[in-house]
Short mmCIF file of C-alpha atoms in Angstrom, two decimals:
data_model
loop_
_atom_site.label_atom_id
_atom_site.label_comp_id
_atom_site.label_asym_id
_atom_site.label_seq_id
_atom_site.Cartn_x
_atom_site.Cartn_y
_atom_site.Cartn_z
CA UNK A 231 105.21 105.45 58.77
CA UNK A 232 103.03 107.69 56.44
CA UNK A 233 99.31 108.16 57.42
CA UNK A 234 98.42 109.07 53.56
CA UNK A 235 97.34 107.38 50.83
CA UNK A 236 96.26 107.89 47.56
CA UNK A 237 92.28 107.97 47.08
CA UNK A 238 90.99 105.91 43.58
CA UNK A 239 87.47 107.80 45.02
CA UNK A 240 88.84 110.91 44.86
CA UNK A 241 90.38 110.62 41.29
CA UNK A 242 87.37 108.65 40.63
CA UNK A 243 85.51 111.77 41.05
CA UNK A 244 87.47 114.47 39.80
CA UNK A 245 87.77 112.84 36.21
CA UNK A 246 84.17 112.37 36.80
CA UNK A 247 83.41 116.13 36.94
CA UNK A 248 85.90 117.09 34.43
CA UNK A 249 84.27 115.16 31.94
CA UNK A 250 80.73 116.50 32.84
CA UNK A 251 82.31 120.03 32.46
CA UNK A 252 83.80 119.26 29.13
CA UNK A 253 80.66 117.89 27.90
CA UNK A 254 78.79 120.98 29.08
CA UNK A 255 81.23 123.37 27.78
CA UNK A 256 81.12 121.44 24.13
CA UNK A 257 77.42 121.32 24.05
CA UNK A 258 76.66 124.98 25.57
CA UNK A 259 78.85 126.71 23.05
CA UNK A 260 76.35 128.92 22.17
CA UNK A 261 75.81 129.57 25.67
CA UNK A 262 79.50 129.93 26.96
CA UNK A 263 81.08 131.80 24.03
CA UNK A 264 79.61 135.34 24.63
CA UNK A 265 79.99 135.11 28.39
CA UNK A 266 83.36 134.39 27.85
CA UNK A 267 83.97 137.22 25.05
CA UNK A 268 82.03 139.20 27.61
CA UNK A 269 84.40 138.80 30.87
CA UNK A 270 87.51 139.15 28.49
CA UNK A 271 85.68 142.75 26.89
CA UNK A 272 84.99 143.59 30.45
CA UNK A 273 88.37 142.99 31.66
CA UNK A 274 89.89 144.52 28.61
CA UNK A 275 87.48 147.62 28.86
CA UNK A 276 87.86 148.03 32.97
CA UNK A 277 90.81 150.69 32.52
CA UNK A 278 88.77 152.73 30.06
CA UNK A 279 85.98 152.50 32.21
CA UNK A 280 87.20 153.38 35.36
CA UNK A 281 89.39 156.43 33.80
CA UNK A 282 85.58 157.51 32.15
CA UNK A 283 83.91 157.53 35.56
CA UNK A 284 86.73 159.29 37.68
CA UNK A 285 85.07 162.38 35.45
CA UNK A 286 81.37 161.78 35.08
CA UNK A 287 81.24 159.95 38.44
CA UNK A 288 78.72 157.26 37.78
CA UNK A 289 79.59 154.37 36.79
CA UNK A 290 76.47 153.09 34.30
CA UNK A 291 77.12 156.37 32.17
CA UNK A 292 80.80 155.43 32.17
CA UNK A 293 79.92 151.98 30.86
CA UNK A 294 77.41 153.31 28.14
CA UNK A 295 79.63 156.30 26.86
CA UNK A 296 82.72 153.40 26.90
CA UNK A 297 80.27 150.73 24.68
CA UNK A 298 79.53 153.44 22.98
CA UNK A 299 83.36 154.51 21.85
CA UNK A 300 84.15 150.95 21.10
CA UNK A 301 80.91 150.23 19.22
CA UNK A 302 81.35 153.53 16.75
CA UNK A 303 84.78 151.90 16.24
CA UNK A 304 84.26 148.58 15.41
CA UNK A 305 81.37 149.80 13.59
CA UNK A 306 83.40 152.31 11.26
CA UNK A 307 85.68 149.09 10.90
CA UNK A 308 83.02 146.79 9.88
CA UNK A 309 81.50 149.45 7.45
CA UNK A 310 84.90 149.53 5.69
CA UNK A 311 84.97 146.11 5.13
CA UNK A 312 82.03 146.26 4.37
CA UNK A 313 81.96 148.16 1.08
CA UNK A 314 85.17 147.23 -0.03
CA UNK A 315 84.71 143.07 0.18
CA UNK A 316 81.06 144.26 -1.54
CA UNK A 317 83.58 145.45 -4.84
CA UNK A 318 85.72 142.40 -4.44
CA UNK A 319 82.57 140.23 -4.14
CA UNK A 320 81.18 141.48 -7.38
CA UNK A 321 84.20 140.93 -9.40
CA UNK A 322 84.68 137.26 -7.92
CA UNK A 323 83.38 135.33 -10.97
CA UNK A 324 86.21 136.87 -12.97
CA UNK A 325 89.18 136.93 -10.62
CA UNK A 326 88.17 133.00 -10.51
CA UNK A 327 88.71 133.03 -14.73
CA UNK A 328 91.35 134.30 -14.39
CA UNK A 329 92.83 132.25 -11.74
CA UNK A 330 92.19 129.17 -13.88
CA UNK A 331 93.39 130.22 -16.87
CA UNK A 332 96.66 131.60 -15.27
CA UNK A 333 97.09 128.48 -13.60
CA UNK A 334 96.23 125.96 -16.73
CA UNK A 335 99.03 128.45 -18.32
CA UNK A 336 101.44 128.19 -15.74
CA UNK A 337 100.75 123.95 -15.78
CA UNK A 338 101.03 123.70 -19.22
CA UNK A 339 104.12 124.90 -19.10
CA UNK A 340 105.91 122.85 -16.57
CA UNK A 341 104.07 119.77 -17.74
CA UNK A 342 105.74 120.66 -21.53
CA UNK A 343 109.16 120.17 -19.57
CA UNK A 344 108.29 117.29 -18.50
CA UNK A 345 106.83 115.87 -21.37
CA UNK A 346 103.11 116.18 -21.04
CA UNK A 347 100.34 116.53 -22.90
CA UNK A 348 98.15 120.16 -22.77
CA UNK A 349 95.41 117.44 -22.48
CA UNK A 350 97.17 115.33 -19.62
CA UNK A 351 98.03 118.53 -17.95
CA UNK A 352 94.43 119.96 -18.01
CA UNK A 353 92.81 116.76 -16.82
CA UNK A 354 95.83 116.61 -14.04
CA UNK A 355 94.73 120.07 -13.05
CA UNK A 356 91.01 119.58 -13.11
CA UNK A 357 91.60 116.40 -10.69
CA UNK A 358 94.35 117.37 -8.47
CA UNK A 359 95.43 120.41 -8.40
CA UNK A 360 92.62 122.56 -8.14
CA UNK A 361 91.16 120.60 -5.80
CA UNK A 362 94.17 121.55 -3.66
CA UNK A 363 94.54 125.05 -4.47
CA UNK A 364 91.02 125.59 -3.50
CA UNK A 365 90.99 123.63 -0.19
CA UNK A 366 91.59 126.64 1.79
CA UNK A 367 88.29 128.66 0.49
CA UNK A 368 86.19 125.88 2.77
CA UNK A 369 88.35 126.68 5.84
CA UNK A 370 87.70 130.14 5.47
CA UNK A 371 83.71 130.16 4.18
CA UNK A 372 83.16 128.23 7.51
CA UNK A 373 85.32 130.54 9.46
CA UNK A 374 83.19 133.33 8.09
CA UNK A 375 80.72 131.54 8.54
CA UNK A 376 81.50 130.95 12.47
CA UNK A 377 82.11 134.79 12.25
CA UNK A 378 78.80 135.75 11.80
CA UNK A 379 78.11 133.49 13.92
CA UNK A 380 79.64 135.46 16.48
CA UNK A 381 78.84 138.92 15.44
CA UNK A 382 75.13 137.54 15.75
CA UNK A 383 75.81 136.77 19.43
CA UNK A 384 77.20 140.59 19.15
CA UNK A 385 74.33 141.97 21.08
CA UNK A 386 74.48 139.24 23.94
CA UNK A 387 78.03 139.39 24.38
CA UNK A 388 77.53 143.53 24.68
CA UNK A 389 75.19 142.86 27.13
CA UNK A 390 77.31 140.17 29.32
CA UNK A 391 80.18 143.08 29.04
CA UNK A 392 77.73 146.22 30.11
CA UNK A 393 76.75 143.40 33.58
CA UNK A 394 80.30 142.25 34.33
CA UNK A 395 81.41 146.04 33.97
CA UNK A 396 78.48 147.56 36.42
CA UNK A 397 79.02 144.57 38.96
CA UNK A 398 82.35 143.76 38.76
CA UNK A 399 83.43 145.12 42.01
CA UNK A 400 80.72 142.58 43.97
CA UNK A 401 82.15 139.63 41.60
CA UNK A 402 85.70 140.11 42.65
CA UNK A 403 84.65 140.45 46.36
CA UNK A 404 82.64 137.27 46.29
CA UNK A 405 85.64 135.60 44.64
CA UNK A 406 87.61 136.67 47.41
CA UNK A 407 85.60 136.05 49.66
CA UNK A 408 85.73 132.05 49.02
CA UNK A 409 89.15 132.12 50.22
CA UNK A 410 90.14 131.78 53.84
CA UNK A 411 91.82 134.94 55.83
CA UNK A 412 95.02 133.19 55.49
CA UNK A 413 94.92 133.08 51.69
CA UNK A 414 92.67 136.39 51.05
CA UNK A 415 95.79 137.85 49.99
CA UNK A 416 97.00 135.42 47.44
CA UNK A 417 93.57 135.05 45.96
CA UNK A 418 93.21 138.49 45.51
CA UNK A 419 96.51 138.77 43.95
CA UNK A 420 95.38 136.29 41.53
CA UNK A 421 92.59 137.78 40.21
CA UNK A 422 94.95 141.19 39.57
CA UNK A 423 96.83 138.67 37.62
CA UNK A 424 94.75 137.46 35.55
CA UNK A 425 92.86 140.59 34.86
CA UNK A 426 96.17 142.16 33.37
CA UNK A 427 96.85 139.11 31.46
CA UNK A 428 93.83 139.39 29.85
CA UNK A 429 93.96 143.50 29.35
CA UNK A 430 97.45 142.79 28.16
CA UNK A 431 97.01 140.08 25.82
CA UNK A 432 94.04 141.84 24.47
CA UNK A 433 95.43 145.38 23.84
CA UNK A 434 98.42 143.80 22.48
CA UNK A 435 96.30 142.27 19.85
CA UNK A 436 94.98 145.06 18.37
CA UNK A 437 98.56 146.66 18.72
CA UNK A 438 100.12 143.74 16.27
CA UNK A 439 96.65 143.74 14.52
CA UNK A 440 97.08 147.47 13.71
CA UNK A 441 101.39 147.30 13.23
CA UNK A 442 100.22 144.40 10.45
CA UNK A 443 97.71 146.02 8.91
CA UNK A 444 99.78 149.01 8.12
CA UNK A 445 102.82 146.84 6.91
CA UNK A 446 100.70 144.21 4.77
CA UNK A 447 98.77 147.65 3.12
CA UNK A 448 102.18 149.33 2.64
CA UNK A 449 103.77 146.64 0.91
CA UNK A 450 100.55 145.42 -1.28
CA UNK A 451 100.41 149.37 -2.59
CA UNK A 452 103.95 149.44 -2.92
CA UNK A 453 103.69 146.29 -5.26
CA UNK A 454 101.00 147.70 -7.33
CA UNK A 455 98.11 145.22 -5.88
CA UNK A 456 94.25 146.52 -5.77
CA UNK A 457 92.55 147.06 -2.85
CA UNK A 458 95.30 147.12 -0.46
CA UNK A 459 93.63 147.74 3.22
CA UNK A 460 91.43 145.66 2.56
CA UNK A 461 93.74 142.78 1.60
CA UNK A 462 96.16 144.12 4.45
CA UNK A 463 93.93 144.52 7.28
CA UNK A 464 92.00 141.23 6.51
CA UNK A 465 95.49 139.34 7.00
CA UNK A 466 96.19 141.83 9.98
CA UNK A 467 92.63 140.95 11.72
CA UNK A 468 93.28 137.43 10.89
CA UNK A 469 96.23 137.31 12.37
CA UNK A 470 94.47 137.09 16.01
CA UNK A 471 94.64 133.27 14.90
CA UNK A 472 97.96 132.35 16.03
CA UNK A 473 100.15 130.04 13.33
CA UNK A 474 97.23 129.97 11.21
CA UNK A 475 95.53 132.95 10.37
CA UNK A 476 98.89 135.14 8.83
CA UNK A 477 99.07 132.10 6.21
CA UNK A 478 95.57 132.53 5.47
CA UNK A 479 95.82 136.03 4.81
CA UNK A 480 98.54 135.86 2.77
CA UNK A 481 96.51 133.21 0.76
CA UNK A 482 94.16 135.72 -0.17
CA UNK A 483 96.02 138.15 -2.23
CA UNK A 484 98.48 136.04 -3.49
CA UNK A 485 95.59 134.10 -5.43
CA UNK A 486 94.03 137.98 -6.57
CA UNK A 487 97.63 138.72 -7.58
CA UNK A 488 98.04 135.65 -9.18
CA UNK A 489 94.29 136.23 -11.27
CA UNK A 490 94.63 140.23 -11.77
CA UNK A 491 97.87 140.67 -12.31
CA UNK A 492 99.73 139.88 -15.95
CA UNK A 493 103.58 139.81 -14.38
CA UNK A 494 105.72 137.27 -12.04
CA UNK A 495 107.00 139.18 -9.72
CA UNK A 496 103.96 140.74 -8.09
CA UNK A 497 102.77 137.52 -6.71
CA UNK A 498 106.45 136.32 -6.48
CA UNK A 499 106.51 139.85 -4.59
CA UNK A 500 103.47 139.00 -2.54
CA UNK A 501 104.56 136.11 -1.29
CA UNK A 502 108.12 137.76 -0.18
CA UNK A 503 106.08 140.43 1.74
CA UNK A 504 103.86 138.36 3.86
CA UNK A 505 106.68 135.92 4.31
CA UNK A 506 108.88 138.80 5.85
CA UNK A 507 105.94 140.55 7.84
CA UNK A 508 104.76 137.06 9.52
CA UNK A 509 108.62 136.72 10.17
CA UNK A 510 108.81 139.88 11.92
CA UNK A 511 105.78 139.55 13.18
CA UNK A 512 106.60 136.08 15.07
CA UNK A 513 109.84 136.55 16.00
CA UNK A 514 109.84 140.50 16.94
CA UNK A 515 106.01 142.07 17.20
CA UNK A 516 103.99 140.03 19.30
CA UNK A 517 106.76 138.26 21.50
CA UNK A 518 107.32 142.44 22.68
CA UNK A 519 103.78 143.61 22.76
CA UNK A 520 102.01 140.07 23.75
CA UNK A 521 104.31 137.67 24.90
CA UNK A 522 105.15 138.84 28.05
CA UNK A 523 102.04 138.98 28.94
CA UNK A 524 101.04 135.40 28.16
CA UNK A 525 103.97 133.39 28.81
CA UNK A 526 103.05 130.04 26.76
CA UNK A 527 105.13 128.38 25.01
CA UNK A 528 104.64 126.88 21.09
CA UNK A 529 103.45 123.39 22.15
CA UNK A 530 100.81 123.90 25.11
CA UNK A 531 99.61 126.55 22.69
CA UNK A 532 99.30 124.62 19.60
CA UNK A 533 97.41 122.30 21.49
CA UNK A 534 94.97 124.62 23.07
CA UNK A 535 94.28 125.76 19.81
CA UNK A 536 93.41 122.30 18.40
CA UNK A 537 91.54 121.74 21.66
CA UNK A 538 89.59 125.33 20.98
CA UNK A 539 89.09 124.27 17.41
CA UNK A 540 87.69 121.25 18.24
CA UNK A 541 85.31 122.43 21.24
CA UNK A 542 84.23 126.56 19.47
CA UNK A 543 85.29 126.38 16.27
CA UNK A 544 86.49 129.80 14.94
CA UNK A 545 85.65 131.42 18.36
CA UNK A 546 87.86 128.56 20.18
CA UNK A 547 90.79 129.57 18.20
CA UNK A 548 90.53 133.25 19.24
CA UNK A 549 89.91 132.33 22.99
CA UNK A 550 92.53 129.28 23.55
CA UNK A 551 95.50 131.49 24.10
CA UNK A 552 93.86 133.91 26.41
CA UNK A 553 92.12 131.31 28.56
CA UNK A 554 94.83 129.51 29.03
CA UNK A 555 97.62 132.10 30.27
CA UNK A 556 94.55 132.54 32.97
CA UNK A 557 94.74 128.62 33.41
CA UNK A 558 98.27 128.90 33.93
CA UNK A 559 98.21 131.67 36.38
CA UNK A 560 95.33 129.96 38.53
CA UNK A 561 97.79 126.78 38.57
CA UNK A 562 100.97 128.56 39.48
CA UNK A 563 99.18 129.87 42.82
CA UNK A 564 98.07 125.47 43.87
CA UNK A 565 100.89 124.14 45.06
CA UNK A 566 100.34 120.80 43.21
CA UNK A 567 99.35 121.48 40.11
CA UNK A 568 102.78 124.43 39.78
CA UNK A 569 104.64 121.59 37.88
CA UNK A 570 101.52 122.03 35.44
CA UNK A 571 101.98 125.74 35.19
CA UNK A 572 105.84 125.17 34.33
CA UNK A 573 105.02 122.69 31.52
CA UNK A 574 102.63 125.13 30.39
CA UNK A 575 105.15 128.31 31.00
CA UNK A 576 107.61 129.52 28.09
CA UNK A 577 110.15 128.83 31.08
CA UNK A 578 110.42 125.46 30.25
CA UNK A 579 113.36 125.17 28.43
CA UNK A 580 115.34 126.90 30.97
CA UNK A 581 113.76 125.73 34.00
CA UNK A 582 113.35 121.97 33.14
CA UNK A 583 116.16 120.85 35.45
CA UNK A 584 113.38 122.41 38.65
CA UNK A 585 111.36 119.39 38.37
CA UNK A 586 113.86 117.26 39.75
CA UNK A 587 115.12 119.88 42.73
CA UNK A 588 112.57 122.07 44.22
CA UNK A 589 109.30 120.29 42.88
CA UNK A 590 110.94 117.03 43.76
CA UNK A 591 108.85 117.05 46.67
CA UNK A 592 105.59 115.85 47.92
CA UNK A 593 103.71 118.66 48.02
CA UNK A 594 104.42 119.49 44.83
CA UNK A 595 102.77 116.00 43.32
CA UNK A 596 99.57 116.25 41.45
CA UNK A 597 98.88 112.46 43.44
CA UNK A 598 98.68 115.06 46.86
CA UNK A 599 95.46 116.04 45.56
CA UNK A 600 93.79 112.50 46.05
CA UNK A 601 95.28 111.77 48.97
CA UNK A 602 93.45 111.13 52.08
CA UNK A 603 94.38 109.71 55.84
CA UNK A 604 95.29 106.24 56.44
CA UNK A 605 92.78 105.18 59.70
CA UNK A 606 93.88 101.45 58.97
CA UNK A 607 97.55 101.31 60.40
CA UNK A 608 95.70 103.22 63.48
CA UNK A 609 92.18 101.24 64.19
CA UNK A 610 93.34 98.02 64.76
CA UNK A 611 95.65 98.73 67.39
CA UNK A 612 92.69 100.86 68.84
CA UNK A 613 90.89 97.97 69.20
CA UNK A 614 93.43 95.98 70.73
CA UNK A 615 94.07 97.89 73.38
CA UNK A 616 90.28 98.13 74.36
CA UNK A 617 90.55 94.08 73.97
CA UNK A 618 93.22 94.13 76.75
CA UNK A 619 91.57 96.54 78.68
CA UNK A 620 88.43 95.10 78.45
CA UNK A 621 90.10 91.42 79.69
CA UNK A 622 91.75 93.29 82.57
CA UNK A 623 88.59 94.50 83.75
CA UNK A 624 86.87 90.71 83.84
CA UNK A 625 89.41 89.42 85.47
CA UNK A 626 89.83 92.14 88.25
CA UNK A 627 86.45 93.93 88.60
CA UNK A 628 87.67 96.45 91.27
CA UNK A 629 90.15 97.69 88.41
CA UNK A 630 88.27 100.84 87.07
CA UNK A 631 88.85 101.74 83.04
CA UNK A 632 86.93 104.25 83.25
CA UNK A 633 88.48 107.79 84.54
CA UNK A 634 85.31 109.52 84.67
CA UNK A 635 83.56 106.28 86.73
CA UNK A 636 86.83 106.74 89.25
CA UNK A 637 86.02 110.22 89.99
CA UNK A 638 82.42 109.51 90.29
CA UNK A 639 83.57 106.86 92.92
CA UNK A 640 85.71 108.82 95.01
CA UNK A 641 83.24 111.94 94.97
CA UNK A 642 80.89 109.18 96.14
CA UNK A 643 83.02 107.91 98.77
CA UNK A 644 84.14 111.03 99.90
CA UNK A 645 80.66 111.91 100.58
CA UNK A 646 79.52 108.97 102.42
CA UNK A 647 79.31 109.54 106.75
CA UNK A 648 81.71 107.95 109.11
CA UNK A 649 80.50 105.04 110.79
CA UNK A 650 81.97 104.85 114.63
#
């Protein structure tokens, strides 16, 4: 008979902590959010740094001359953006004219077909439609918003990176060193893992971010749009928000094609290019550069992003699909919870059949984890046999129960003279 059973404490207290963290992660955002963005720079930067100091052979000046690279970089990026969005900016009251008037044009139109009004058409359009072409400007003025938000934290999350970089070798030994000998090994190999994950996942972005900025550009110049980088390159760097951020920046120009522009098919064109890019993109760019790296499939991702959305906002939605290929690593190495990882892996399809062969076993059960030993089967027949023994001993007091008292006996007796 089994001597484990399942523990309501246990569970009891595990949901209990998991909410507390939850609840601390959701109210510390401000907090968390550049110590994260700091471990992933840091684990992203580590090869860089550690190629730097094999020359100068110290490792704070490798840090500071590797900040230093990446700052002039995204600095001469932001700078860019800078002045261009600055022209855009100032001729934003007229592309917006111009919008409406194309659109009221464009209504008026298909409403004459179907036998409206100008008058019904433009009160349609001031009530409905508008409303709905312009929903997406909200979304994105609070995810710039969130944006600066971040690049205010800029400084602190520099600072978390230049901390994690100098100590990172006492980090990773004090992580291993909470494992047993047994399992130094593994846990070691884990934190490898998830240190390329995140270096891979990471690099690979700015690959595809670079590979779409060129091709969005290209195309936009090719169709006769203004300002193509900076139309490109925003769709490219927005593009680091999976599902949602290549719609978005294909939103964009489509609307300045749509107000600048006195043809069809440039904004017809427009939306053909960004509809082929994000194809390619999805189906052939980032499942080479990224996805082998990260391993997720579409649903756990979609969900971490709703989850990040809900707990970091814009930073959330950057940081889901990172932290969770390390989630899904740190699972796959507890033997209970590697179901978990395999609902989480882009295995699943294939593999799905596993969960009824070799994870159709105890051990493999997330239920092992609040399990604890059954002393109930084993106490009470404990105590009956120290009732018997106990009634044995009343009715027969020369019967010793105790071993020890026996030996103390016979050493006793052994020692005691020889009476004649």
């Amino acid at each position: 008979m089994s001597n484990v059973q399942f523990s309501i404490q246990k569970l009891a207290y595990a949901l209990i902590c998991l909410c507390i963290a939850l609840y601390v992660l959701y109210i510390g955002s401000g907090f968390f959010v550049p110590i994260t963005f700091g471990v992933l720079f840091a684990f992203m930067l580590k090869p860089v740094c550690d190629r730097i100091e094999d020359v100068v052979r110290s490792r704070v000046l490798a840090i500071l001359l590797t900040l230093l690279i990446v700052g002039l970089l995204i600095g001469s990026i932001f700078s860019f953006f800078f002045i261009r969005v600055s022209a855009v900016v100032n001729e934003a009251d007229n592309i917006v004219l111009n919008l409406q008037d194309t659109i009221t044009e464009v209504l008026n139109r298909c409403g004459a077909w179907f036998g409206m009004t100008s008058r019904e058409t433009t009160r349609y359009f001031d009530e409905n439609f508008m409303n709905s072409v312009l929903e997406p400007f909200p979304i994105l003025t609070s995810g710039l918003t969130a944006s600066g938000y971040v690049i205010g934290n800029f400084l602190l999350t520099i600072l978390y990176t230049f901390f994690f970089l100098l100590y990172r070798s006492a980090f990773k030994n004090f992580l291993i060193g909470q494992f047993g000998d047994a399992s130094q090994a593994e846990g070691e190999h884990t934190i490898k893992e998830i240190q390329h994950v995140a270096t891979d996942y990471l690099s690979g972005m700015l690959i595809v971010m670079l590979v779409l900025g060129v091709l969005n550009s290209l195309g936009l110049w090719i169709i006769g749009i203004q300002y193509p980088l900076v139309w490109g390159f925003l769709g490219a760097l927005l593009a680091i928000i999976p599902y949602v951020g290549t719609t978005l920046g294909g939103l964009l120009p489509l609307l300045y094609a749509i107000a600048t522009t006195t043809t069809l098919w440039q904004p017809a064109a427009v939306v053909v290019l960004y509809t082929s890019v994000q194809f390619v993109e999805g189906n052939m760019i980032t499942p080479k550069i990224v996805g082998n790296s990260v391993k997720i499939n579409a649903l756990a991702a979609i969900i971490a992003l709703i989850l990040g959305a809900a707990f970091w906002g814009l930073a959330g939605l950057v940081l889901a699909i990172p932290l969770l290929a390390m989630l899904r690593i740190i699972l796959d190495h507890i033997k209970p919870l590697k179901p978990i990882a395999l609902l989480l892996s882009d295995d699943l399809y294939d593999h799905s059949d596993i969960f009824l062969t070799e994870f159709h076993k105890p051990e493999y059960r997330v239920t092992s984890l609040f399990n604890k030993k059954n002393y109930i089967l084993t106490q009470p027949r404990l105590a009956k046999s120290r009732k018997v023994v106990n009634k044995v001993s009343k009715a027969n007091p020369e019967v010793i129960t105790d071993p020890k008292a026996k030996k103390r006996d016979s050493n006793t007796s052994s020692k005691e003279p020889l009476v004649p």
